[in-house]
GROMACS .gro file of C-alpha atoms in nm:
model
  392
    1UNK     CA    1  -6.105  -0.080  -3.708
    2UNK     CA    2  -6.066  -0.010  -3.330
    3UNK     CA    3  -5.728  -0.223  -3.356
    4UNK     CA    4  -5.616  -0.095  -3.672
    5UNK     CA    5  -5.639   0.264  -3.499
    6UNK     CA    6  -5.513   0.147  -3.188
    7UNK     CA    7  -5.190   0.027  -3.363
    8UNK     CA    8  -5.180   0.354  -3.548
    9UNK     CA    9  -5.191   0.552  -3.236
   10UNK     CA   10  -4.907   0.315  -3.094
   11UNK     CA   11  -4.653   0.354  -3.390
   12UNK     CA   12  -4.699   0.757  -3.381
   13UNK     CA   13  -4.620   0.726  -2.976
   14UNK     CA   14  -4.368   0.507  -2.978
   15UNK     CA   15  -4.216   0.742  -3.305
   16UNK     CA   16  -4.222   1.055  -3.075
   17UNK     CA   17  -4.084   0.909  -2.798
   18UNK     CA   18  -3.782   0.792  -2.957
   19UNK     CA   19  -3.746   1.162  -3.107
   20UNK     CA   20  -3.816   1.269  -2.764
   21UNK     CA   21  -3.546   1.004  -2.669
   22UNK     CA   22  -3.282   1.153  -2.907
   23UNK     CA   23  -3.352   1.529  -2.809
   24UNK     CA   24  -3.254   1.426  -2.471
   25UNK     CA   25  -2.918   1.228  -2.624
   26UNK     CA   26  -2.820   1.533  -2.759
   27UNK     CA   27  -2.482   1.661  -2.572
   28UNK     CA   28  -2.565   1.957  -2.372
   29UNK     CA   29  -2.429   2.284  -2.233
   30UNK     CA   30  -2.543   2.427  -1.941
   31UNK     CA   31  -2.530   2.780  -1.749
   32UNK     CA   32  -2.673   2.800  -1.433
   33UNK     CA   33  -2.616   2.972  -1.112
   34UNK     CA   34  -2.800   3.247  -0.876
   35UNK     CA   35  -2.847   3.637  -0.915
   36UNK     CA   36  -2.949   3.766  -0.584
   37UNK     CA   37  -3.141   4.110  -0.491
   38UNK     CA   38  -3.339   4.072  -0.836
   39UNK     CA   39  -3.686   3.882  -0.670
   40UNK     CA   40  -3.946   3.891  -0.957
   41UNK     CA   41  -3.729   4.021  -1.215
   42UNK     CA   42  -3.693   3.859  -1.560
   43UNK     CA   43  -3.356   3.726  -1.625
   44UNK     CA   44  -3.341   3.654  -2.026
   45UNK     CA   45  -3.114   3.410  -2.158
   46UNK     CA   46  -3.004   3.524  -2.526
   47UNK     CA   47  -2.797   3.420  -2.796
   48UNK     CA   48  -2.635   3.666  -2.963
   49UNK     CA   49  -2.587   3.539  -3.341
   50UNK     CA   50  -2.462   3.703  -3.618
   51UNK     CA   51  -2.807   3.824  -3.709
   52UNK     CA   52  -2.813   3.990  -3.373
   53UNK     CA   53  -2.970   3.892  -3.003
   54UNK     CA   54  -3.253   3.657  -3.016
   55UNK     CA   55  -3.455   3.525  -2.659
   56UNK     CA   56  -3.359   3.176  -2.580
   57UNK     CA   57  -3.514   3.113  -2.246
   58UNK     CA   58  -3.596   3.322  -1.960
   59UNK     CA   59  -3.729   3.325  -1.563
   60UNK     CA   60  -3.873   3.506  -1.309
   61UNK     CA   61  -3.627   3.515  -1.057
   62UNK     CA   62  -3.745   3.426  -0.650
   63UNK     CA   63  -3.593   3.534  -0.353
   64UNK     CA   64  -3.250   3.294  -0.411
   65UNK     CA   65  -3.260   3.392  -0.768
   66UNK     CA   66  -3.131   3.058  -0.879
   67UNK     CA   67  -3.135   2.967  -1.235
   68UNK     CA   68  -3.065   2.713  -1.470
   69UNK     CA   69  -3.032   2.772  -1.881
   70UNK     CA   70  -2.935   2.492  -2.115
   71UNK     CA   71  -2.856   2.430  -2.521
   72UNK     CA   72  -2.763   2.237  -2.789
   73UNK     CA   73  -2.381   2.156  -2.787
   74UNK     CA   74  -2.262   2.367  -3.138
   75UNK     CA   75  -1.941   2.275  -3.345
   76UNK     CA   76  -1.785   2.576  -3.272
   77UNK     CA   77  -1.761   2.830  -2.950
   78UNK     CA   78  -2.086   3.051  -2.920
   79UNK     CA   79  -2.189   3.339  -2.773
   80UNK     CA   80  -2.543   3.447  -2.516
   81UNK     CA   81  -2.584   3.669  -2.267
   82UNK     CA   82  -2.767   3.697  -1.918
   83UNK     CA   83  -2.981   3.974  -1.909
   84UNK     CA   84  -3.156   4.179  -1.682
   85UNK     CA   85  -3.318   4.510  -1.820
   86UNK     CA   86  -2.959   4.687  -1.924
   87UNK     CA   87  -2.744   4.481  -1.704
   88UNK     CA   88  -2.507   4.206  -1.892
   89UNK     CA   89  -2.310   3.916  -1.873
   90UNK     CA   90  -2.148   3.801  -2.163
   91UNK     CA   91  -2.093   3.429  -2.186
   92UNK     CA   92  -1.889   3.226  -2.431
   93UNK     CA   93  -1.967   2.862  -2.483
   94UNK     CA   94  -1.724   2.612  -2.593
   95UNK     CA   95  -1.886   2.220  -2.665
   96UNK     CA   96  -2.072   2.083  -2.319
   97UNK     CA   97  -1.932   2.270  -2.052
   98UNK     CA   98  -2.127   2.406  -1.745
   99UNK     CA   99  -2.069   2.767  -1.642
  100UNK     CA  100  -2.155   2.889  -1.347
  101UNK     CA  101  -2.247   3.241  -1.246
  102UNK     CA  102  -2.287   3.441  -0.965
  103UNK     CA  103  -2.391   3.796  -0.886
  104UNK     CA  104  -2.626   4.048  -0.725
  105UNK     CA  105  -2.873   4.250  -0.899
  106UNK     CA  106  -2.858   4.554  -1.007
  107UNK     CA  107  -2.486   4.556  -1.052
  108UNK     CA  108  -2.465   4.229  -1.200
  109UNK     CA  109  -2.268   4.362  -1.524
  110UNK     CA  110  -1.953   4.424  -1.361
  111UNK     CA  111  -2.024   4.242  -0.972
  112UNK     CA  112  -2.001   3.890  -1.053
  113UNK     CA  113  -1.785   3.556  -1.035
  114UNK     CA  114  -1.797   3.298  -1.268
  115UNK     CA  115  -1.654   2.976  -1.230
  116UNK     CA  116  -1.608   2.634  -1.464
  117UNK     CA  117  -1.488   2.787  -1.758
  118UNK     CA  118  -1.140   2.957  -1.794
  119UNK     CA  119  -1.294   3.078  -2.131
  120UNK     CA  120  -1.521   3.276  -1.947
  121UNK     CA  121  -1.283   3.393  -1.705
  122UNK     CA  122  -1.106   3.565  -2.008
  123UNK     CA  123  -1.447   3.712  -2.111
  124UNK     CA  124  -1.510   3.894  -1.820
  125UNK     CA  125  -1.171   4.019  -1.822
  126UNK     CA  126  -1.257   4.199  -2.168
  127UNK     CA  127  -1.550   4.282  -2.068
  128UNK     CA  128  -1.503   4.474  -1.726
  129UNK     CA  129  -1.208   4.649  -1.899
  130UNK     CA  130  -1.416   4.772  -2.173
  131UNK     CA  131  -1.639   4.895  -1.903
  132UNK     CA  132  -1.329   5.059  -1.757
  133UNK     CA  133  -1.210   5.207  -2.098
  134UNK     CA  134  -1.560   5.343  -2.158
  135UNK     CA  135  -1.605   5.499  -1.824
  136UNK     CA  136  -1.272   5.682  -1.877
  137UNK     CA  137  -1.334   5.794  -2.208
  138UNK     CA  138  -1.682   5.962  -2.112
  139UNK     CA  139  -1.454   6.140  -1.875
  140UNK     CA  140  -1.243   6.330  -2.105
  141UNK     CA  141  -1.550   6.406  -2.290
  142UNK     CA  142  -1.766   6.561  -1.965
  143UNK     CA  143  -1.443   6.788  -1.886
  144UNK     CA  144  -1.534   7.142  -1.955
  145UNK     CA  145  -1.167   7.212  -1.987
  146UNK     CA  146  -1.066   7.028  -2.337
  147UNK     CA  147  -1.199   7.177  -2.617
  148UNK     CA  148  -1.274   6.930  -2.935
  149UNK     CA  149  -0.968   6.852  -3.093
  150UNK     CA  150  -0.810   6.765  -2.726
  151UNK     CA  151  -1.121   6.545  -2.640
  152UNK     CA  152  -1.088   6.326  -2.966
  153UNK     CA  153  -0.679   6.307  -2.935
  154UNK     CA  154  -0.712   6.213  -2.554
  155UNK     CA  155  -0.971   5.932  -2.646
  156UNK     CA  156  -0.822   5.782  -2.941
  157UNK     CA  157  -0.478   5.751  -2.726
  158UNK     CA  158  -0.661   5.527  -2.457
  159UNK     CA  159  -0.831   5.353  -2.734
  160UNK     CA  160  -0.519   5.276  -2.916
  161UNK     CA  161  -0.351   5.155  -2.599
  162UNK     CA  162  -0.622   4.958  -2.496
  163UNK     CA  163  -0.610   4.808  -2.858
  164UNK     CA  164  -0.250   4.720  -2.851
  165UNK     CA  165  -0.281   4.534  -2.516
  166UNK     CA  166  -0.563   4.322  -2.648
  167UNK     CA  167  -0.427   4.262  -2.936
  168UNK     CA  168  -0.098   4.116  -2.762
  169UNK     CA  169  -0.235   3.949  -2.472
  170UNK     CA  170  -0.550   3.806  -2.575
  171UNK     CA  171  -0.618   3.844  -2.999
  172UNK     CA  172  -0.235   3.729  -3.086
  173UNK     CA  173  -0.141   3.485  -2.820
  174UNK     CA  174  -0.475   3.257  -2.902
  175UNK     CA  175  -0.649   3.372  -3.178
  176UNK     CA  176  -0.870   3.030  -3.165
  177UNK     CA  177  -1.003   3.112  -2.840
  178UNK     CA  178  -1.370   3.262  -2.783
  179UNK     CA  179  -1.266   3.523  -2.620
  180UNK     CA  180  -1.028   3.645  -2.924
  181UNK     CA  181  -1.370   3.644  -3.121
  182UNK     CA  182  -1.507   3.865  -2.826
  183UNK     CA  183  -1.262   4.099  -2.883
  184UNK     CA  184  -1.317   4.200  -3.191
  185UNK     CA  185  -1.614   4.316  -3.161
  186UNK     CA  186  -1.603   4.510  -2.837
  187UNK     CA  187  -1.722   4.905  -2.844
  188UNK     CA  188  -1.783   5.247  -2.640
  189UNK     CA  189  -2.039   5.447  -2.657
  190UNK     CA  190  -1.929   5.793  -2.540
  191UNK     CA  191  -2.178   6.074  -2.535
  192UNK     CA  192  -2.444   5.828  -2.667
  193UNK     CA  193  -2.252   5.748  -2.935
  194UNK     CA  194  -2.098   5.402  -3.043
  195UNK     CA  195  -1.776   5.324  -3.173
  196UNK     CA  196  -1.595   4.994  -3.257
  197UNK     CA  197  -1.262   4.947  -3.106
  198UNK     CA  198  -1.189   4.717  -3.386
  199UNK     CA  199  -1.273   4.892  -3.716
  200UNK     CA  200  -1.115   4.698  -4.043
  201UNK     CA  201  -1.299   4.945  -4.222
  202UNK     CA  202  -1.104   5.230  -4.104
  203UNK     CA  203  -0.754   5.082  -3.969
  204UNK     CA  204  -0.523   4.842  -4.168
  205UNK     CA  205  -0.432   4.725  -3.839
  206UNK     CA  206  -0.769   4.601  -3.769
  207UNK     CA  207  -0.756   4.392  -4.048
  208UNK     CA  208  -0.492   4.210  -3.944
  209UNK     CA  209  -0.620   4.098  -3.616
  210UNK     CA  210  -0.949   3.985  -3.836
  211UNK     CA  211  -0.785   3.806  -4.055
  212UNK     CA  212  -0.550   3.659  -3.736
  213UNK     CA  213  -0.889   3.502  -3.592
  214UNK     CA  214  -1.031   3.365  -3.923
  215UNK     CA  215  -0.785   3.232  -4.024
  216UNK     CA  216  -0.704   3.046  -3.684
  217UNK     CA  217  -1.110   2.952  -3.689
  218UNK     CA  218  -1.079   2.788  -4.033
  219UNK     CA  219  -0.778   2.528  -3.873
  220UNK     CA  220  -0.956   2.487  -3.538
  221UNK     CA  221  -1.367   2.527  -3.655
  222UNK     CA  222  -1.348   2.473  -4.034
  223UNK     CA  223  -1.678   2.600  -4.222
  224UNK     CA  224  -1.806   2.750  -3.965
  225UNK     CA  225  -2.032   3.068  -3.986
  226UNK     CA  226  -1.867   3.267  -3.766
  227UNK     CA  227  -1.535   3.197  -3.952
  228UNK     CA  228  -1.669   3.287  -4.292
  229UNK     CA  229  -1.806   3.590  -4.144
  230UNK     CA  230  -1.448   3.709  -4.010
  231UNK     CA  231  -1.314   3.650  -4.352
  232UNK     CA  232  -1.580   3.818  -4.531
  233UNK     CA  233  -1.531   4.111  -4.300
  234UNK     CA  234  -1.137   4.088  -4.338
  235UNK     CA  235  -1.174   4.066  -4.715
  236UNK     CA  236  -1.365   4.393  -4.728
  237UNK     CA  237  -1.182   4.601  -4.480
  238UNK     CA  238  -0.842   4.495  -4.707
  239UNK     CA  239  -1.047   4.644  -5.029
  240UNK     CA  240  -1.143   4.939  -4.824
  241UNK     CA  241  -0.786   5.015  -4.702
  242UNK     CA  242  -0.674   4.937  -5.064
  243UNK     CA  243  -0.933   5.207  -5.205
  244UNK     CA  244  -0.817   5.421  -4.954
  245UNK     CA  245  -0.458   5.382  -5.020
  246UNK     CA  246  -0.485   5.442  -5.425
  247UNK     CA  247  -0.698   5.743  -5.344
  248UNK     CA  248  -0.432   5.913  -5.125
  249UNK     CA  249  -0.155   5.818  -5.359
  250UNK     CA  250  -0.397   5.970  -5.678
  251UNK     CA  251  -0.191   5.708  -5.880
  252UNK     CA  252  -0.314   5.549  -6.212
  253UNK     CA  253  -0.396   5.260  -6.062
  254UNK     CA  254  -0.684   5.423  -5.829
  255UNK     CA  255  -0.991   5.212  -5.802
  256UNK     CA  256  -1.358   5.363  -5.824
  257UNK     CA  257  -1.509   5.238  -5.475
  258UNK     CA  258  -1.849   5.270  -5.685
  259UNK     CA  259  -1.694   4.950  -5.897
  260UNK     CA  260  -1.598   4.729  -5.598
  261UNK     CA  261  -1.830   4.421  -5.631
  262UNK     CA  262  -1.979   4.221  -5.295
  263UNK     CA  263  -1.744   3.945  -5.386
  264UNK     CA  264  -1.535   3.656  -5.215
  265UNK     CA  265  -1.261   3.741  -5.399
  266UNK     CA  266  -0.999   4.054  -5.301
  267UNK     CA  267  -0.989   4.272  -5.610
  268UNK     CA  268  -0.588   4.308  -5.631
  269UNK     CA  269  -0.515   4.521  -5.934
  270UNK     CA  270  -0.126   4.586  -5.879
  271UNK     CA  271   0.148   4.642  -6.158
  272UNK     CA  272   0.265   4.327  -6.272
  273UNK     CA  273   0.644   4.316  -6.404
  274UNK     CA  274   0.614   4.459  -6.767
  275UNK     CA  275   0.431   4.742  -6.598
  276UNK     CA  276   0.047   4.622  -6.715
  277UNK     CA  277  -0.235   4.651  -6.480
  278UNK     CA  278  -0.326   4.298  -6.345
  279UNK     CA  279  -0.646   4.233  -6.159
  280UNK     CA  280  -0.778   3.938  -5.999
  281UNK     CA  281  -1.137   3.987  -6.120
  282UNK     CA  282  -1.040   3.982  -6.498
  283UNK     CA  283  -0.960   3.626  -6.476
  284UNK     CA  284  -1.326   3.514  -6.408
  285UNK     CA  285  -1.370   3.192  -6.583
  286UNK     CA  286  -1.055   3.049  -6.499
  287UNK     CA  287  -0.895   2.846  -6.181
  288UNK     CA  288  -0.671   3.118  -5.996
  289UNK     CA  289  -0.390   2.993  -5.766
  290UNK     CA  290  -0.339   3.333  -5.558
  291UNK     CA  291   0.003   3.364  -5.419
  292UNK     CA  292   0.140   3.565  -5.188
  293UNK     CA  293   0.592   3.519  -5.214
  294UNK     CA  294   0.889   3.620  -5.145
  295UNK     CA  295   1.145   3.560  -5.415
  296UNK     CA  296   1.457   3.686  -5.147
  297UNK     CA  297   1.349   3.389  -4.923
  298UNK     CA  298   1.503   3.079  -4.802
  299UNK     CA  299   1.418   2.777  -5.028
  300UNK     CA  300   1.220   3.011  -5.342
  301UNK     CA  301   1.413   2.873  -5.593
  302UNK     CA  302   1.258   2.520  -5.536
  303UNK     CA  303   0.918   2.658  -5.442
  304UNK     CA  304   0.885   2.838  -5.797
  305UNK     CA  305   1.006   2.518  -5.948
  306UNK     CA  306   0.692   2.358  -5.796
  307UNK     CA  307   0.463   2.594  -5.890
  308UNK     CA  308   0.622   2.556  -6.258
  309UNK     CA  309   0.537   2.196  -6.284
  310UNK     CA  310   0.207   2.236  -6.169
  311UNK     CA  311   0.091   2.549  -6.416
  312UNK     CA  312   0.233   2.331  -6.717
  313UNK     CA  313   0.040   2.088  -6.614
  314UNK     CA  314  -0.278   2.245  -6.594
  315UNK     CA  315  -0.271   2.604  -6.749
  316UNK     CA  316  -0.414   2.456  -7.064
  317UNK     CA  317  -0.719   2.329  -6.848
  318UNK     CA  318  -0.756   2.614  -6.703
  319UNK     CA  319  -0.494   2.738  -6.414
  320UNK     CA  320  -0.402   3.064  -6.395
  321UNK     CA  321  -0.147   3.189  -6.141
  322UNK     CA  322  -0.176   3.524  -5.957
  323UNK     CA  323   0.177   3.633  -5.808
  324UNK     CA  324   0.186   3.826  -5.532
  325UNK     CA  325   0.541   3.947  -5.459
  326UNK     CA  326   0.637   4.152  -5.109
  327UNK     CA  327   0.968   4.186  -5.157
  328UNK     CA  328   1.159   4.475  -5.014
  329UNK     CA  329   1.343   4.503  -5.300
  330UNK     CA  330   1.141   4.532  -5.669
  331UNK     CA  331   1.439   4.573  -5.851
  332UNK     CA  332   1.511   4.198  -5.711
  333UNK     CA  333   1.129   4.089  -5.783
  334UNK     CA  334   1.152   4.204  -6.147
  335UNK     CA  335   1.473   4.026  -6.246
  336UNK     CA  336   1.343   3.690  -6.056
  337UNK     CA  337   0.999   3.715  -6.238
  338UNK     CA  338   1.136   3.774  -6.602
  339UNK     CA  339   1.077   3.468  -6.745
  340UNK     CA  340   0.763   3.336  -6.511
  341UNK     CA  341   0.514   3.226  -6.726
  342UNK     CA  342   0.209   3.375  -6.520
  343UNK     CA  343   0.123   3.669  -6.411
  344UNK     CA  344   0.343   3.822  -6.113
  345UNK     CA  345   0.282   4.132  -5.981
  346UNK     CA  346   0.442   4.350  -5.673
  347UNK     CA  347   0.301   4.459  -5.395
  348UNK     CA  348   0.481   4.764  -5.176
  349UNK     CA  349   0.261   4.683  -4.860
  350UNK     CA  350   0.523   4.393  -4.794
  351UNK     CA  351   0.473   4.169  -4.551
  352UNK     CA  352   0.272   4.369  -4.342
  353UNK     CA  353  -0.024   4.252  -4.572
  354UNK     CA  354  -0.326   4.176  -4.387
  355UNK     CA  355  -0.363   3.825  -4.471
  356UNK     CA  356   0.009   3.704  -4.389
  357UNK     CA  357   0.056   3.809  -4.029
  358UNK     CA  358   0.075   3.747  -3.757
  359UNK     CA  359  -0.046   3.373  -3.807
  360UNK     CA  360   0.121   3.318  -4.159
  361UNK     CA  361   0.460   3.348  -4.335
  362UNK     CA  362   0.501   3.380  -4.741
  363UNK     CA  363   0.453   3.197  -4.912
  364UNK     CA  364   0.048   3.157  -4.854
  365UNK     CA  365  -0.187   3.019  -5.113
  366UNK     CA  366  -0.584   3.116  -5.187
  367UNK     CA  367  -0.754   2.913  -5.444
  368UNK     CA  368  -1.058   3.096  -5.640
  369UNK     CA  369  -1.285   2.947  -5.851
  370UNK     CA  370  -1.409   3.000  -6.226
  371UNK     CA  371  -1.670   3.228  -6.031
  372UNK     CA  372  -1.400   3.453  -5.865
  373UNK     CA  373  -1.491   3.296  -5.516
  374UNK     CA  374  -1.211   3.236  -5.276
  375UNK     CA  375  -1.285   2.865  -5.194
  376UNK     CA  376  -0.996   2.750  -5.008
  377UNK     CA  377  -0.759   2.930  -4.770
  378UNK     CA  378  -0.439   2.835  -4.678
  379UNK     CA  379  -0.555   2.607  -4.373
  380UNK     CA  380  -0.792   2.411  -4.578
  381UNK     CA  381  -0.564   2.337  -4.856
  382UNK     CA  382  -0.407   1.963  -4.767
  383UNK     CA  383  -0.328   1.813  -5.110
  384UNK     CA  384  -0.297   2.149  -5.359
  385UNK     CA  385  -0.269   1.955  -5.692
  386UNK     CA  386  -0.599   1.729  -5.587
  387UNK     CA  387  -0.787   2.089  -5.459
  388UNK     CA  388  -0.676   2.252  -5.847
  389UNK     CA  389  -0.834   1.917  -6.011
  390UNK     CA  390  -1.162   1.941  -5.827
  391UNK     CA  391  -1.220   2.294  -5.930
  392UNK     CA  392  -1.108   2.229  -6.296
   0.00000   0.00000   0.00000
């Protein structure tokens, strides 16, 4: 018996020791540094997920207030913070790099170096400026001077410049990075009050530079959370702007925001060219090709031809084709969609829709499923005739 136990207890050590052993395989990333003036102090180290900020590690800081945090290596960049009580530094990680940090409590938030990482360099960047564009805007709201209207015009000019400059020199110019992500979801709070520089909700604008990153995620980080997340947000903030739009225009086509479903699929319902009302969500059951096209472009003529051989092909299976036109001129659309088969419709927003710029020229493909899911988006589609058979 004593042997039989004795061998027991040997398998079950030797078992978590090679678990032990592959924990420590695991490819690491590591922050570490020292954050001086801040002796017995609690420096947290937190991730902040899409669920919100959750406590990782943390230490009681000594008189050289070294520290040294470490994690799993992810599959795509991620995002924690060093805290002390209300002081912050943001920190993007990117596979198993080592960051380094340095500052001195209790201006730590905007007093520190960093060093390893030129992600992180860009970080702080955003971040001190948004420190910047919040301390100015509080400004304009504590003088006794403006009155209301002058306040909120004054603000929303700074905010809209400091938009446009992020949006050019960090969003656009690599919308794969971390620090795009960071960007997106920046904020003030002025008066105690927060506010989103980057609302899709409220600006079509917004949307764009959404859909910019998620769509740059799904080539570089396919699958990903945080990419699904950007589309999901992109996706309603283009059928909030849409609602918005037909509500403003009081045309016939006006959608009840009550109706809009929690969907993956954008509920386009646009004129198509015998002047019926064509939505996307009235072909559930069926294998939608969305398309976004312009007829007036270089090399249409073949492109339609394509997409010809593959709806007679598979229409009777299933396919249906959703034609998005953004043509400047519908006159034009209408006589080069008379005798299409499937349904075309026109859209006036041109090529300024959300989903096309600035990483993406027409024509640009979605496939949905028989559940009205977008499943594939124009990165992810390699082989379209083999990604229309699977869903078939």
């Amino acid at each position: 018996m004593t042997k039989v136990i004795s061998r027991c207890c040997w398998g079950i050590a030797a078992a978590a020791l090679m678990m032990n052993m592959s924990s420590c395989s695991k490819e690491k990333f590591h922050v570490e540094g020292d954050i001086t003036n801040a002796k017995d102090s609690i420096l947290y180290f937190e991730h902040n997920g899409l669920d919100g900020f959750a406590v990782v590690d943390s230490v009681k800081l000594d008189e050289t207030g070294a520290f040294a945090f470490s994690g799993d290596k992810a599959d795509n960049p991620e995002f924690y913070r060093l805290r002390i009580a209300g002081q912050i530094i943001n920190i993007a990680i990117d596979s198993t790099e080592t960051v380094n940090v340095k500052a001195a409590y209790p201006m730590m938030a905007t007093q520190y170096t960093v060093s390893g990482s030129p992600e992180n360099e860009k970080v702080k960047e955003l971040a001190l400026r948004q420190i910047d564009l919040q301390t100015r805007c509080q400004a304009i709201a504590d003088n006794p001077s403006l009155g209301i209207d002058s306040v909120a015009t004054a603000i929303a000019q700074l905010m809209n410049a400091y938009k446009e400059d992020v949006k050019r020199n960090y969003i656009y110019k690599e919308p794969m990075r971390a620090y795009a992500y960071f960007a997106l979801f920046q904020y003030i709070t002025v008066n105690g009050e927060s506010q989103l520089l980057f609302d899709p909700r409220e600006n079509p604008d917004d949307v764009k530079a959404f859909a910019a990153v998620a769509t740059s995620w799904d080539t570089f980080y396919p699958n990903s959370k945080r990419g699904e997340n950007l589309h999901n947000i992109a996706i309603q903030g283009m059928k909030d702007q849409r609602i918005i739009r037909n509500q403003q225009q009081s045309k016939a086509l006006d959608i009840d925001p009550s109706k809009v479903r929690e969907s993956g699929v954008i509920d386009l319902r646009l004129l198509d060219n015998h002047g019926n009302q064509r939505s996307l969500t009235e072909l559930k059951g069926k294998v939608v090709l969305l398309d976004f096209h312009v007829f007036a472009s270089e090399g249409s003529t073949q492109y339609i031809m394509a997409l010809r051989s593959l709806y007679n092909k598979y229409h009777e299976q299933g396919l249906e084709i959703y034609q998005v036109s953004l043509d400047d001129n519908e006159h034009y659309w209408k006589t080069q969609t008379a005798a299409l088969p499937w349904i075309s419709v026109y859209d006036n927003t041109g090529a300024s829709n959300p989903y096309l710029a600035p990483v993406a020229a027409p024509p640009v493909i979605y496939l949905i499923d028989r559940g009205n899911n977008i499943v594939k988006n124009p990165s992810q589609i390699k082989d379209i005739e083999a990604e229309i058979r699977a869903l078939l």
